[in-house]
Tab-separated table of C-alpha atoms in Angstrom:
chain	number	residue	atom	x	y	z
L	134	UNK	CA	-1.263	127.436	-5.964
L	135	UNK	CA	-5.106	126.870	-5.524
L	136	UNK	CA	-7.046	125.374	-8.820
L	137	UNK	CA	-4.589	123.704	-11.293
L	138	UNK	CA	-4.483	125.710	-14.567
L	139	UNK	CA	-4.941	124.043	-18.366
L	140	UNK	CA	-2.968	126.823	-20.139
L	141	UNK	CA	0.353	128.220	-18.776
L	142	UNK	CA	2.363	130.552	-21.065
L	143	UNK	CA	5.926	130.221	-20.525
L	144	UNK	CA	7.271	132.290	-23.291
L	145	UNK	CA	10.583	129.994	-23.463
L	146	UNK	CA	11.573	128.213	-26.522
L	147	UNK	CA	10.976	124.350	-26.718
L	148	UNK	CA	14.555	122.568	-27.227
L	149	UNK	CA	12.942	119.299	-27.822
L	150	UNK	CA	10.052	117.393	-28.451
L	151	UNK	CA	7.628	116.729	-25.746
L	152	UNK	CA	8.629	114.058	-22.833
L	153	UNK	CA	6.983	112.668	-19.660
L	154	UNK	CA	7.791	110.441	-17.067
L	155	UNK	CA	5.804	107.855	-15.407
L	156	UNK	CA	5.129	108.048	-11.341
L	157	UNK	CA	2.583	105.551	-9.654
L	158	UNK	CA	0.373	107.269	-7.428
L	159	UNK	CA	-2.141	105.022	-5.972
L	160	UNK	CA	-4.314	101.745	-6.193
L	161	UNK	CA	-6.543	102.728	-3.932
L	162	UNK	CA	-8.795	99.252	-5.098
L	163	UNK	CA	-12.205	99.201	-7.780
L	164	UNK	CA	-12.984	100.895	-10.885
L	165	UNK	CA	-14.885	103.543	-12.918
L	166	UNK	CA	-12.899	106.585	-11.035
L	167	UNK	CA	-13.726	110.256	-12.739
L	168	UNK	CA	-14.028	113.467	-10.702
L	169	UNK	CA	-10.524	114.211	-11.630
L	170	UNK	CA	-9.540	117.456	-9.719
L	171	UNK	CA	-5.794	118.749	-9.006
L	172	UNK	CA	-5.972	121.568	-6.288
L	173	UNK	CA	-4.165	122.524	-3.237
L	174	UNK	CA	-6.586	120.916	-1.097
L	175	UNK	CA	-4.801	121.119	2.205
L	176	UNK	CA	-2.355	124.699	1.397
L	177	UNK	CA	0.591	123.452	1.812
L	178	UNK	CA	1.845	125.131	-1.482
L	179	UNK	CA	1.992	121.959	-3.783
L	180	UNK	CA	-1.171	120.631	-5.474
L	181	UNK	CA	-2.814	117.458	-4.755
L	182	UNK	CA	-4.585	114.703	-6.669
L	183	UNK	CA	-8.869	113.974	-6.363
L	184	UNK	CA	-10.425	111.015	-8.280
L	185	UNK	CA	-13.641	109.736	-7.210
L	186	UNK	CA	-15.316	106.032	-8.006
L	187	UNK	CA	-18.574	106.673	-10.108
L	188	UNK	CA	-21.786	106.797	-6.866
L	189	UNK	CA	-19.275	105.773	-4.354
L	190	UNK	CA	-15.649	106.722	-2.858
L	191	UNK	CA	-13.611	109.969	-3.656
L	192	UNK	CA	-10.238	109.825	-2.838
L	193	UNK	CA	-7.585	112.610	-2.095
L	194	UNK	CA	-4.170	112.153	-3.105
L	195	UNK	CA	-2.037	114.184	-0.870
L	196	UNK	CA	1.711	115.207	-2.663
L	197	UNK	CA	4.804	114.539	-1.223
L	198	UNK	CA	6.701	114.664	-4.102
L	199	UNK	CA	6.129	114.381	-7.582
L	200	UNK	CA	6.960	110.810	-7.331
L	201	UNK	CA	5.327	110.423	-3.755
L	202	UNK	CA	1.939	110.726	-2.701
L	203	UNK	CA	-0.304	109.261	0.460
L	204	UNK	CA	-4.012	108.404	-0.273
L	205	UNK	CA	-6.748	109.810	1.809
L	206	UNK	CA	-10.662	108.990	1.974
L	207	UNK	CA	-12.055	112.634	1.064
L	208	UNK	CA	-15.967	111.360	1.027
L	209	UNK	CA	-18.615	108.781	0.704
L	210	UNK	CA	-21.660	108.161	-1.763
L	211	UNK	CA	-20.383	110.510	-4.002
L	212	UNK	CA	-23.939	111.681	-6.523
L	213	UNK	CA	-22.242	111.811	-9.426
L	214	UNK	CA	-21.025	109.464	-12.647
L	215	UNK	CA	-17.797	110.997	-14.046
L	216	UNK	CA	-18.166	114.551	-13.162
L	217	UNK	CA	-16.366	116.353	-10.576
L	218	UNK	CA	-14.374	119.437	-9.933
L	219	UNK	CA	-12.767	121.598	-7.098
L	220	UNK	CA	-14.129	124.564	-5.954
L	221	UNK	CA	-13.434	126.755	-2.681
L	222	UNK	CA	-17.695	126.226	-2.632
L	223	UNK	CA	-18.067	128.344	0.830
L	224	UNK	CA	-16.008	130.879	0.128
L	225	UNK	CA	-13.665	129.822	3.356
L	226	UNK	CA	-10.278	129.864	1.635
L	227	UNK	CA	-10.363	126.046	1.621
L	228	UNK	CA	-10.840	123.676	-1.708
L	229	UNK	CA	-14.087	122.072	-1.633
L	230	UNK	CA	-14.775	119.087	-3.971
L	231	UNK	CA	-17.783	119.072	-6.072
L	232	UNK	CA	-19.436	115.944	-7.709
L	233	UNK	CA	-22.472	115.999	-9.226
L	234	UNK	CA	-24.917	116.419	-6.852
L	235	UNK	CA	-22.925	115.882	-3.779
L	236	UNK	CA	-20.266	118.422	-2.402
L	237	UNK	CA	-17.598	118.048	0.097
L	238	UNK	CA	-16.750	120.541	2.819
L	239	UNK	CA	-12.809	120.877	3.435
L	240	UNK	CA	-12.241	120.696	7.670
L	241	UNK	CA	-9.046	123.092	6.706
L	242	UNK	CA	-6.921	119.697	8.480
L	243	UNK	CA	-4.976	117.342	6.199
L	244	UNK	CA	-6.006	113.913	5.541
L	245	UNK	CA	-8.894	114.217	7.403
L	246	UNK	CA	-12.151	113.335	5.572
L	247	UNK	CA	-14.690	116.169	4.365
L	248	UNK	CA	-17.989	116.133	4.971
L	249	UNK	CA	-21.206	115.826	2.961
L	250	UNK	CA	-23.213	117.923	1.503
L	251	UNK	CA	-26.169	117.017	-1.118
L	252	UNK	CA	-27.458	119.534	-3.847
L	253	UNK	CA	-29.929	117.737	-5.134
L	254	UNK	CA	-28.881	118.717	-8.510
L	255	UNK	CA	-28.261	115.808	-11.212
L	256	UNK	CA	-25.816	113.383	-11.674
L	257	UNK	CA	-23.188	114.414	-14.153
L	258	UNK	CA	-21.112	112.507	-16.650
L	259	UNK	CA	-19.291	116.577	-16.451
L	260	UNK	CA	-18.747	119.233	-14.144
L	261	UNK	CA	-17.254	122.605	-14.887
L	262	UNK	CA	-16.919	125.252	-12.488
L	263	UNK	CA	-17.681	129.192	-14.534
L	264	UNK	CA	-19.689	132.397	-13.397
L	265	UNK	CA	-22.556	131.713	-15.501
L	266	UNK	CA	-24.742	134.658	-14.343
L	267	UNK	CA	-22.442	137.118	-14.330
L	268	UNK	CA	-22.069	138.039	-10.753
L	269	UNK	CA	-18.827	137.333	-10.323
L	270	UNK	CA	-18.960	134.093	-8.348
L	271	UNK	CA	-18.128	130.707	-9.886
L	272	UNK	CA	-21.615	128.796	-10.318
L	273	UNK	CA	-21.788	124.916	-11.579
L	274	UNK	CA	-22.490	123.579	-14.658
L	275	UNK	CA	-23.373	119.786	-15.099
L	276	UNK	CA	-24.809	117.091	-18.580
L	277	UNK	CA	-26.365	113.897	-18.048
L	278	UNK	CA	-27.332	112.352	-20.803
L	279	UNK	CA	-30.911	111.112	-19.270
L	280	UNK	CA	-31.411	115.101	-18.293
L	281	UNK	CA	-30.143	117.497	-20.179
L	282	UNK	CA	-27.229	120.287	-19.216
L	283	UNK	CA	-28.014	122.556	-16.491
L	284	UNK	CA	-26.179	125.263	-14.149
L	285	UNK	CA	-26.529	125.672	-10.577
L	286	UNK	CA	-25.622	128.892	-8.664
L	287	UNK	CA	-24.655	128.239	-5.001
L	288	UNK	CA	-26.558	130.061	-2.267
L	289	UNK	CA	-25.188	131.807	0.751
L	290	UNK	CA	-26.097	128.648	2.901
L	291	UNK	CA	-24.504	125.979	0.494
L	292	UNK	CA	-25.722	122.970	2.431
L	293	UNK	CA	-29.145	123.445	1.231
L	294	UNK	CA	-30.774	122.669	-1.893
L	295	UNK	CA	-28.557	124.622	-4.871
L	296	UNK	CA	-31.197	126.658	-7.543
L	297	UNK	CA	-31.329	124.722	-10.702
L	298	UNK	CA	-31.263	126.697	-13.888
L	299	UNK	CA	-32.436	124.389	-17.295
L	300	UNK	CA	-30.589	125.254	-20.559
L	301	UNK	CA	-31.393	122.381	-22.569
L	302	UNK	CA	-33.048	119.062	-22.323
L	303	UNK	CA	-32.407	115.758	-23.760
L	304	UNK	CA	-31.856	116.253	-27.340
L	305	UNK	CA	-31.678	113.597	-30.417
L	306	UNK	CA	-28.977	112.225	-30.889
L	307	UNK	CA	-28.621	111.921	-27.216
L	308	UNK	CA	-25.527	113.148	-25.223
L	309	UNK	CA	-23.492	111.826	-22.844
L	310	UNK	CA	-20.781	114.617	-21.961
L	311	UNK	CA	-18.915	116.998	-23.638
L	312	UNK	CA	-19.590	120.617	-22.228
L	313	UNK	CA	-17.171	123.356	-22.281
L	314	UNK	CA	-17.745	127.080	-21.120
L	315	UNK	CA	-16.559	130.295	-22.435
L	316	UNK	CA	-17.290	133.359	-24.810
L	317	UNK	CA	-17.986	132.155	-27.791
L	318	UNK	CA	-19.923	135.235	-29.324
L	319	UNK	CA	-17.880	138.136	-27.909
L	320	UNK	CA	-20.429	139.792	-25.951
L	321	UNK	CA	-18.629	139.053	-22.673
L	322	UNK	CA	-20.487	136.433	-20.552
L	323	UNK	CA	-20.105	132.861	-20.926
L	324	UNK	CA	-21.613	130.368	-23.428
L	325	UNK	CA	-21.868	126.564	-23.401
L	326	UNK	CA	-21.297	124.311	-26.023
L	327	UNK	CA	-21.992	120.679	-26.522
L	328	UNK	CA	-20.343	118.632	-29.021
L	329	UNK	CA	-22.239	119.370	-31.616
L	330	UNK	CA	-23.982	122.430	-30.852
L	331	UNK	CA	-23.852	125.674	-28.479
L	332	UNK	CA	-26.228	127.640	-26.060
L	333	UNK	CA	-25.850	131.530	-26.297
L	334	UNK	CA	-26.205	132.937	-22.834
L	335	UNK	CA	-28.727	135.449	-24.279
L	336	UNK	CA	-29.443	137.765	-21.034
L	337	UNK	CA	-25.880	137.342	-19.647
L	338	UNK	CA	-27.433	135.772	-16.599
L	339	UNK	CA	-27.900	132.503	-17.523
L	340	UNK	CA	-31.619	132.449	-17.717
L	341	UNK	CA	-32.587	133.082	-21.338
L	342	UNK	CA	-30.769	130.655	-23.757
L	343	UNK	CA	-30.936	130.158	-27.422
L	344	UNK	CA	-29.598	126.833	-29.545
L	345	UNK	CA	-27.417	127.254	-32.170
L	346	UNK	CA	-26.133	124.408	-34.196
L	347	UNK	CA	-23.310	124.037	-36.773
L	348	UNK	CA	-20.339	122.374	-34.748
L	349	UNK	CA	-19.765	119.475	-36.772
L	350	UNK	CA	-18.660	117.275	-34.570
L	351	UNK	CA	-19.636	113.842	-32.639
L	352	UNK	CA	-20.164	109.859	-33.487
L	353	UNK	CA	-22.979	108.102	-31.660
L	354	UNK	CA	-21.741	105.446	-29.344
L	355	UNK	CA	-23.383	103.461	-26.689
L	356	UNK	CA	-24.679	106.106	-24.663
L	357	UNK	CA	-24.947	108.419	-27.598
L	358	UNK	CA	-22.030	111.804	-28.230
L	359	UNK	CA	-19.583	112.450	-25.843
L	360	UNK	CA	-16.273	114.461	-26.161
L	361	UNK	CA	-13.680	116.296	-24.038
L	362	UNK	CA	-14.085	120.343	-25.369
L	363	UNK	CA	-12.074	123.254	-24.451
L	364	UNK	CA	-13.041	126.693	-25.072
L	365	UNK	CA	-9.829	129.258	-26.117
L	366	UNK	CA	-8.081	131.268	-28.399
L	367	UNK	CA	-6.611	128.862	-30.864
L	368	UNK	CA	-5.232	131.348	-33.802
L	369	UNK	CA	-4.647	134.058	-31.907
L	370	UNK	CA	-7.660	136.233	-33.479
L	371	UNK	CA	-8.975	137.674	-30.635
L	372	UNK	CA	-12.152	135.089	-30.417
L	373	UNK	CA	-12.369	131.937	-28.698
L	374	UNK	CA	-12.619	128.800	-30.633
L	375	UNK	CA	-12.912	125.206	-29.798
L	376	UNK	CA	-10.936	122.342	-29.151
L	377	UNK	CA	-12.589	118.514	-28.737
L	378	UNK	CA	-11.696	115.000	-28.315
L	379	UNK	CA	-14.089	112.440	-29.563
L	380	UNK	CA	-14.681	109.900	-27.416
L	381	UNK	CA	-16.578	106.826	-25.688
L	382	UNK	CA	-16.267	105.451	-29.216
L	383	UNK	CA	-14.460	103.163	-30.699
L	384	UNK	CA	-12.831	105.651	-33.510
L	385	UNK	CA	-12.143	108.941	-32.053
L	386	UNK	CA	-11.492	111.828	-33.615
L	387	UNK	CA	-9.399	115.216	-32.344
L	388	UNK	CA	-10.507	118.646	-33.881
L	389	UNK	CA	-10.360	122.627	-33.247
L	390	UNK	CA	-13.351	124.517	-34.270
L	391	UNK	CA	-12.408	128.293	-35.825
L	392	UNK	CA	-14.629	130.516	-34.557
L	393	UNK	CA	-15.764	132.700	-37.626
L	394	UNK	CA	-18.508	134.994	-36.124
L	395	UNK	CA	-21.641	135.160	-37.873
L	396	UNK	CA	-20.160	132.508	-40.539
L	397	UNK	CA	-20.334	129.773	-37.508
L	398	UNK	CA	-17.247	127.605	-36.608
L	399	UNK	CA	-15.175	125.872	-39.281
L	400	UNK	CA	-13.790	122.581	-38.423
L	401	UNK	CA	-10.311	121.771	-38.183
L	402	UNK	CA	-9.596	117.659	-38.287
L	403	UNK	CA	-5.822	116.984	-36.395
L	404	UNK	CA	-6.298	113.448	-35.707
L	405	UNK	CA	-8.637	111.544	-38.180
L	406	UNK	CA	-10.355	108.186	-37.474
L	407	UNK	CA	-9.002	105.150	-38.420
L	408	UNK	CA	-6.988	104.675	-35.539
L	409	UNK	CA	-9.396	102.400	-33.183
L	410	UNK	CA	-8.667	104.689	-30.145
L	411	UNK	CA	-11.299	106.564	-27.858
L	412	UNK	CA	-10.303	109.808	-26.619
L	413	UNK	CA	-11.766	110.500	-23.277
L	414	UNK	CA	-9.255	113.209	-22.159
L	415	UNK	CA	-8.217	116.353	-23.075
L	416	UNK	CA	-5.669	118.579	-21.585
L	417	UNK	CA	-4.358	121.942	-23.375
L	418	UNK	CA	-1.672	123.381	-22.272
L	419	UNK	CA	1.990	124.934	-23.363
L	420	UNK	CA	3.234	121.356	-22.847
L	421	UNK	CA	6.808	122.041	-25.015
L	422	UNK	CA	7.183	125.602	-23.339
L	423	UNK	CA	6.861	127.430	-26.779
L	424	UNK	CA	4.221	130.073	-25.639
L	425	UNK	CA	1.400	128.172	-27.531
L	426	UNK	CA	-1.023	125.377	-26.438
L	427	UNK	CA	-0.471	122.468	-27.218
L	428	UNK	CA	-3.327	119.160	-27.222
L	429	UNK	CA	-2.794	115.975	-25.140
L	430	UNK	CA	-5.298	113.043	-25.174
L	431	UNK	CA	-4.720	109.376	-24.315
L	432	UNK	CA	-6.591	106.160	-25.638
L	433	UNK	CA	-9.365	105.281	-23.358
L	434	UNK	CA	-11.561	102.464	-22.013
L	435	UNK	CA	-13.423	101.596	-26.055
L	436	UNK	CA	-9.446	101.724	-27.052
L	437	UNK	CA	-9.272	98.701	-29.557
L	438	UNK	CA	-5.853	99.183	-30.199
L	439	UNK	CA	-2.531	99.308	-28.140
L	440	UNK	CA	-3.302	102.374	-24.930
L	441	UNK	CA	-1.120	105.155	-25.684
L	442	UNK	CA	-0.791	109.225	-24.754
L	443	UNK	CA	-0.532	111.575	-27.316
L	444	UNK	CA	0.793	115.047	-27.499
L	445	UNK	CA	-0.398	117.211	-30.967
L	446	UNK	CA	2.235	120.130	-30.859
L	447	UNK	CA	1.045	123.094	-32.175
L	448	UNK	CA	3.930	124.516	-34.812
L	449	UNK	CA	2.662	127.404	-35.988
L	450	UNK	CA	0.895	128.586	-33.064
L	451	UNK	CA	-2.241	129.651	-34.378
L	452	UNK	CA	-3.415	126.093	-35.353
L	453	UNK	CA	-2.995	125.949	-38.639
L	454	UNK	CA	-0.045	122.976	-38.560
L	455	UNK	CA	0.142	119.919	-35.526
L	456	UNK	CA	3.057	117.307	-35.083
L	457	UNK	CA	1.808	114.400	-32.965
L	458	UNK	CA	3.927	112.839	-30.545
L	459	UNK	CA	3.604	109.017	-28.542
L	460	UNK	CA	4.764	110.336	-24.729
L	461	UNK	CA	3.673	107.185	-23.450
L	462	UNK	CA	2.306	104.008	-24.199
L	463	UNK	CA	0.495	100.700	-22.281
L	464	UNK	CA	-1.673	102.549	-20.015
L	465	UNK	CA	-5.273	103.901	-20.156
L	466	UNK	CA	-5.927	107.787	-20.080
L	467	UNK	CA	-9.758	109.181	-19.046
L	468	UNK	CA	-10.184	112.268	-17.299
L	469	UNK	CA	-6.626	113.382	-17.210
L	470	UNK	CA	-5.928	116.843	-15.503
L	471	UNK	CA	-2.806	119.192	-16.046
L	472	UNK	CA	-0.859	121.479	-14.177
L	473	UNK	CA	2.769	122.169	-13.050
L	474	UNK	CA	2.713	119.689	-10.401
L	475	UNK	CA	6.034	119.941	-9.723
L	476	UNK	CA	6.791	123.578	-9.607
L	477	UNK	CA	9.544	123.622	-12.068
L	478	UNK	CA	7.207	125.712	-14.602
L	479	UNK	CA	6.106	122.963	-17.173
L	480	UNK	CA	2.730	121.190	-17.079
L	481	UNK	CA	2.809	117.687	-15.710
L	482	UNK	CA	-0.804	115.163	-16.347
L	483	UNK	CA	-2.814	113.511	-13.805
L	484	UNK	CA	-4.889	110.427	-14.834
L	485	UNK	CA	-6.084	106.763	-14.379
L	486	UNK	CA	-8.151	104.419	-16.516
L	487	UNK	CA	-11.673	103.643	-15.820
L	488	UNK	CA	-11.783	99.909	-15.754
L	489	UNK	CA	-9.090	99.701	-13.306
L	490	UNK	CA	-7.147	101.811	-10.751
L	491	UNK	CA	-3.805	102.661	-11.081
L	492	UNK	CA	-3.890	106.492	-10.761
L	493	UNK	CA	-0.894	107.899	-12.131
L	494	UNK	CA	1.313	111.118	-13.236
L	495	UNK	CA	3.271	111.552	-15.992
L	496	UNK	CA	6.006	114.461	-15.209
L	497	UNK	CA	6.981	116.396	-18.100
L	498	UNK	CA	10.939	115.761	-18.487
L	499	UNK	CA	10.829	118.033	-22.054
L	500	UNK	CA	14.175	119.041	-22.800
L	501	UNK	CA	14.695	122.927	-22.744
């Protein structure tokens, strides 16, 4: 296994509703962790755990076993706020971290730390990993809300300076995260959206972009709209549509946007406000093993009400109909990651809270 996958198609039928079980992983000591990666870092066939403190320590969290894991300094200083993903960046065969404007090199020897590498591209509150430019190669794709979102493609000699490519600046109402890429007009390079709006990748190389608005979407909070977003296939039609999860807020929403061509995107509401809960995670996956993807999201650090994880099971499998489901409840979820940690062919979740740092997995125990 090399980068942990958000959508896994079983094909099996689900024989009951959704179930996890909780594992400690780590208190590795502080708060405000993001960078939330799950990867095979050091190739020995199982997938392991990176969570970095926001401008300071990123940890990795070597697997065992599902229920054991050892905790390894992976870098220093990291230039980042929340955003971080992994990335074999030098094309060596070995999972690189990247966080914002810092990367780490893997030494290709477990637990030993990587070393640093700075970009000199911005801090991100995101970080998503997607050819951009259409050469094949992944490039990186970062927000800050005091910048704007931009992309970086990685040069042949990635401990240099990375080429920064602008797509849009700071923007009114200000945002704070929320990025997802993907096709989203069906021309076959990838888009970006942002909350409330998107960014057609007019020359399919990254360099010409236009602003289109319409995705109705996004409450202002203290550092202005922020959501999780997924880009997919929702009902099946052939087109990729949106999923997001409202969040640093204090009411937080959880929608799918139907892509509808040249009529825009057509909101979907699955979880309404009125709850008190902030959403800052998003996974999508088959979580019940049905074929379909499913939505989990857990209440966050503006959670006014009791912390719980939710799972919003897709019936129908096109969308159209969700049953939500309490998996767990009394801890904090932001930045959870999924994959099938354990190899047994369902999706298990990474997480941790941000104003605290128990890092965590919940193993998916869903009866079959």
């Amino acid at each position: 296994m090399v980068l942990a996958l958000l959508l896994v198609i079983a094909g099996a039928t689900r024989a009951g509703p959704p179930r996890f079980r909780f594992h400690e992983i780590a208190r590795p000591g502080g708060k405000s962790f993001g960078q939330t990666s799950l990867a095979d870092l050091d190739r020995d066939g199982d997938l392991d755990f990176v969570s970095g403190r926001s401008g300071g320590t990123v940890y990795e969290f070597e697997q065992e076993s599902i229920a054991s894991w050892k905790t390894h300094v992976l870098g220093e200083e990291a230039k980042t706020d929340v955003g971080g993903t992994a990335i074999d960046v030098d094309g060596d065969g070995w999972i690189d971290q990247v966080s914002g404007g810092t990367w780490y090199r893997n030494p290709g020897r477990k637990g030993e730390p990587f070393s640093r590498h700075v970009t000199e591209g911005i801090s991100t509150h995101d970080t998503v990993a997607a050819d951009v430019d259409g050469d094949g190669k992944k490039d990186i794709v970062g927000i800050a809300d005091n910048r704007g979102v931009f992309w970086y493609s990685i040069p042949k000699d990635p401990t240099g300076r990375w080429p920064e490519h602008r797509v849009a600046g700071v923007t009114e109402p200000q945002c704070h995260g929320g990025i997802a890429v993907g096709d989203l007009d069906g021309d076959g390079d990838a888009d970006i959206s942002r909350v409330d709006r998107w960014f057609e990748n007019q020359d399919g190389k990254g360099l010409e972009w236009k602003e289109r608005k319409g995705l109705d979407f996004g409450t202002v909070g203290p550092w202005g709209l922020q959501s999780r977003a997924r880009i997919l296939d929702v009902d099946r039609d052939g087109d990729n549509d949106l999923i997001q999860t409202e969040g640093d807020v204090k009411d937080g929403r959880v929608a799918w946007f139907e892509n509808r061509a040249t009529e825009g995107f057509t909101r979907h509401i699955i979880r309404d406000r009125g709850k008190n809960e902030d959403f800052h995670a998003l996974v999508v996956a088959d979580l019940d093993r049905d074929g379909d993807p499913d939505i989990l999201s857990s209440g966050g650090p503006l959670t006014q009400a009791e912390r719980r994880t939710y799972v919003w099971e897709n019936l129908d499998g096109k969308g159209g109909a969700w049953k939500e489901h309490t998996v767990y409840e009394g801890i904090e979820g932001h930045e959870s990651v999924g994959a099938d940690i354990d190899g047994d062919g369902d999706i298990d979740i990474c997480s941790k809270p941000w104003a605290g740092d128990t890092h965590y997995v919940l193993e998916n125990v869903t009866p079959r």
